[in-house]
CSV table of C-alpha atoms in Angstrom, one decimal:
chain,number,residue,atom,x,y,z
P,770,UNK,CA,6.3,-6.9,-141.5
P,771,UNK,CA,3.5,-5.1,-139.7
P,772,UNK,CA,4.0,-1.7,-138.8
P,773,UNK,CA,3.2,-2.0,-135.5
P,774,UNK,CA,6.2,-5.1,-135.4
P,775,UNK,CA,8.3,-2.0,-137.1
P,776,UNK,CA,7.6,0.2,-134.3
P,777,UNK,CA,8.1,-2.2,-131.7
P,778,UNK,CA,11.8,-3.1,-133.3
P,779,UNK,CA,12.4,0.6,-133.7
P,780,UNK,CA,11.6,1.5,-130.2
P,781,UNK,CA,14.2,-1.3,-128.8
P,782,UNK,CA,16.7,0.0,-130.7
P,783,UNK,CA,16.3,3.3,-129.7
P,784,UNK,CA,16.2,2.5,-125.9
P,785,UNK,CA,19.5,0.1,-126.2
P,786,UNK,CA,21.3,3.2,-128.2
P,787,UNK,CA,20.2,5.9,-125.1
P,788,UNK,CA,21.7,3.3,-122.9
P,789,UNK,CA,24.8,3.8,-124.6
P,790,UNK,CA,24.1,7.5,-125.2
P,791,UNK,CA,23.5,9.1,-122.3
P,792,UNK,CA,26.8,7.9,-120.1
P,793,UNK,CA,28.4,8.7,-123.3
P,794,UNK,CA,27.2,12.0,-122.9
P,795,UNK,CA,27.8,12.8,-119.3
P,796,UNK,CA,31.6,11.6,-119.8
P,797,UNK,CA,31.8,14.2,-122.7
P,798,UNK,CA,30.3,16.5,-120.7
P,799,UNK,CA,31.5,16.4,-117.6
P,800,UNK,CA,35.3,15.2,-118.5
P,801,UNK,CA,36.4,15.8,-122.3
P,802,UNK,CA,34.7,19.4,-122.9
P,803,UNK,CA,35.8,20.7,-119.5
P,804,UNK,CA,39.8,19.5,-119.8
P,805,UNK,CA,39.4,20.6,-123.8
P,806,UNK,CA,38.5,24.3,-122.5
P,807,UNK,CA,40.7,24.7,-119.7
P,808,UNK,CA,44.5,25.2,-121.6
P,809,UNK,CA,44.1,27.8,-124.2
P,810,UNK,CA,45.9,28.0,-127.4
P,811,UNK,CA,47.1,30.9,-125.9
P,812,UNK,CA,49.1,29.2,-122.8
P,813,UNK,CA,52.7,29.1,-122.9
P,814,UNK,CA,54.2,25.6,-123.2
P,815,UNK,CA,54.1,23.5,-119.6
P,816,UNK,CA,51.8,26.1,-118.3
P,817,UNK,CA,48.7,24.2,-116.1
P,818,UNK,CA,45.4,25.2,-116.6
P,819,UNK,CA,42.1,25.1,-114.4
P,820,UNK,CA,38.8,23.2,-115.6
P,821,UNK,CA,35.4,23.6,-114.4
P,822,UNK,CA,35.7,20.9,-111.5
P,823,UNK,CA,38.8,23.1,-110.3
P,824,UNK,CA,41.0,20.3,-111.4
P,825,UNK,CA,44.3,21.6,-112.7
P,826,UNK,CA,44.7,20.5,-116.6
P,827,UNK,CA,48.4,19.8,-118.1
P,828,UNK,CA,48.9,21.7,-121.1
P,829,UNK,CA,52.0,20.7,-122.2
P,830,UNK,CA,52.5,20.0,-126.1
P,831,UNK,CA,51.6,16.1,-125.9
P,832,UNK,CA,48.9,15.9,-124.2
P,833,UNK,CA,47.3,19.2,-125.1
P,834,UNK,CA,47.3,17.6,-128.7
P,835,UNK,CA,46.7,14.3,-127.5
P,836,UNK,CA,43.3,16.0,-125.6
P,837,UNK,CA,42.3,18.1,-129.1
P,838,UNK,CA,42.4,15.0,-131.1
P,839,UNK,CA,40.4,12.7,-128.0
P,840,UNK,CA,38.2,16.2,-128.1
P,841,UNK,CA,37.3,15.8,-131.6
P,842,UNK,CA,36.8,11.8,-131.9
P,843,UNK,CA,34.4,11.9,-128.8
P,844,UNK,CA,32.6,14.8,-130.4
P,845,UNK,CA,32.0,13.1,-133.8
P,846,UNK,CA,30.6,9.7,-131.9
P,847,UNK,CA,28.5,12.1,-130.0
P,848,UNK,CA,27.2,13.8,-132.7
P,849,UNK,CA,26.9,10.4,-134.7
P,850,UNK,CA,24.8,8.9,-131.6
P,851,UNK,CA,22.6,12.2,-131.9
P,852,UNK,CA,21.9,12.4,-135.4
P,853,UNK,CA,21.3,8.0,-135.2
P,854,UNK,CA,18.8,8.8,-132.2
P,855,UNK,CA,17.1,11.5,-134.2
P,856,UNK,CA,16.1,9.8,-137.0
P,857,UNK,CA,15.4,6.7,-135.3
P,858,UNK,CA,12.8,8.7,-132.9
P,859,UNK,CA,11.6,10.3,-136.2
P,860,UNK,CA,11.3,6.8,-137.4
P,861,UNK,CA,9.2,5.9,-134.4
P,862,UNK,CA,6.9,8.8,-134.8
P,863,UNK,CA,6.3,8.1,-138.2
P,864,UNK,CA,5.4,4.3,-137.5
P,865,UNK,CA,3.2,5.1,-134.8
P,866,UNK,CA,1.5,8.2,-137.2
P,867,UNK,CA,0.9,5.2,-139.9
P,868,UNK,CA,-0.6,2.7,-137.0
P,869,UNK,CA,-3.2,5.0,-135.9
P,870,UNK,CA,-4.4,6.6,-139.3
C-alpha cells in the first residue's frame, strides 16, 4: 500500500474517533468531573453537595461510590481515546513527512 493510501486511511480514522471523542469529552467535562468534585470525602453521610452548574449533588454512600467508580471508567476511556488520537495524529504526520520527502 502507498503511503499516501496510508495517510488517507489514517486520516478517516482519526476524524470518525474525534466524532466520538469530543461529545465524549464535553459529557466528562461538563457532567462526570463536576458531580465527582462536588461531595467531598469529607461530607457526612446523606449530606448534598453543590457542583459547578449549581446543581445540588447526593452524596449519600451508594451513589457517591457508584459516581467514584462511573468517575474513574469514564476517565480511563477518555484517556484511552486521547492516547488512540495521539498516536494516530503522530501517525498521520509521519505519513504525510514520508510523502513529501
Amino acid at each position: 500500500m502507498e503511503n499516501k493510501d496510508k495517510n488517507t486511511i489514517l486520516k478517516a480514522i482519526a476524524i470518525i474517533l474525534l466524532m466520538f471523542y469530543i461529545p465524549l469529552l464535553l459529557f466528562y467535562l461538563g457532567i462526570v468531573m463536576p458531580e465527582h468534585f462536588a461531595c467531598n470525602e469529607s461530607m457526612f453521610e446523606g449530606e448534598k453537595g453543590t457542583d459547578i452548574w449549581g446543581d445540588e449533588v447526593l452524596c449519600d454512600g451508594e451513589s457517591k461510590a457508584f459516581e467514584k467508580v462511573f468517575f474513574q471508567l469514564i476517565s480511563a476511556i477518555v484517556g484511552g481515546f486521547s492516547v488512540i488520537l495521539l498516536i494516530l495524529f503522530f501517525l498521520v504526520y509521519h505519513t504525510k513527512k514520508r510523502i513529501t520527502s
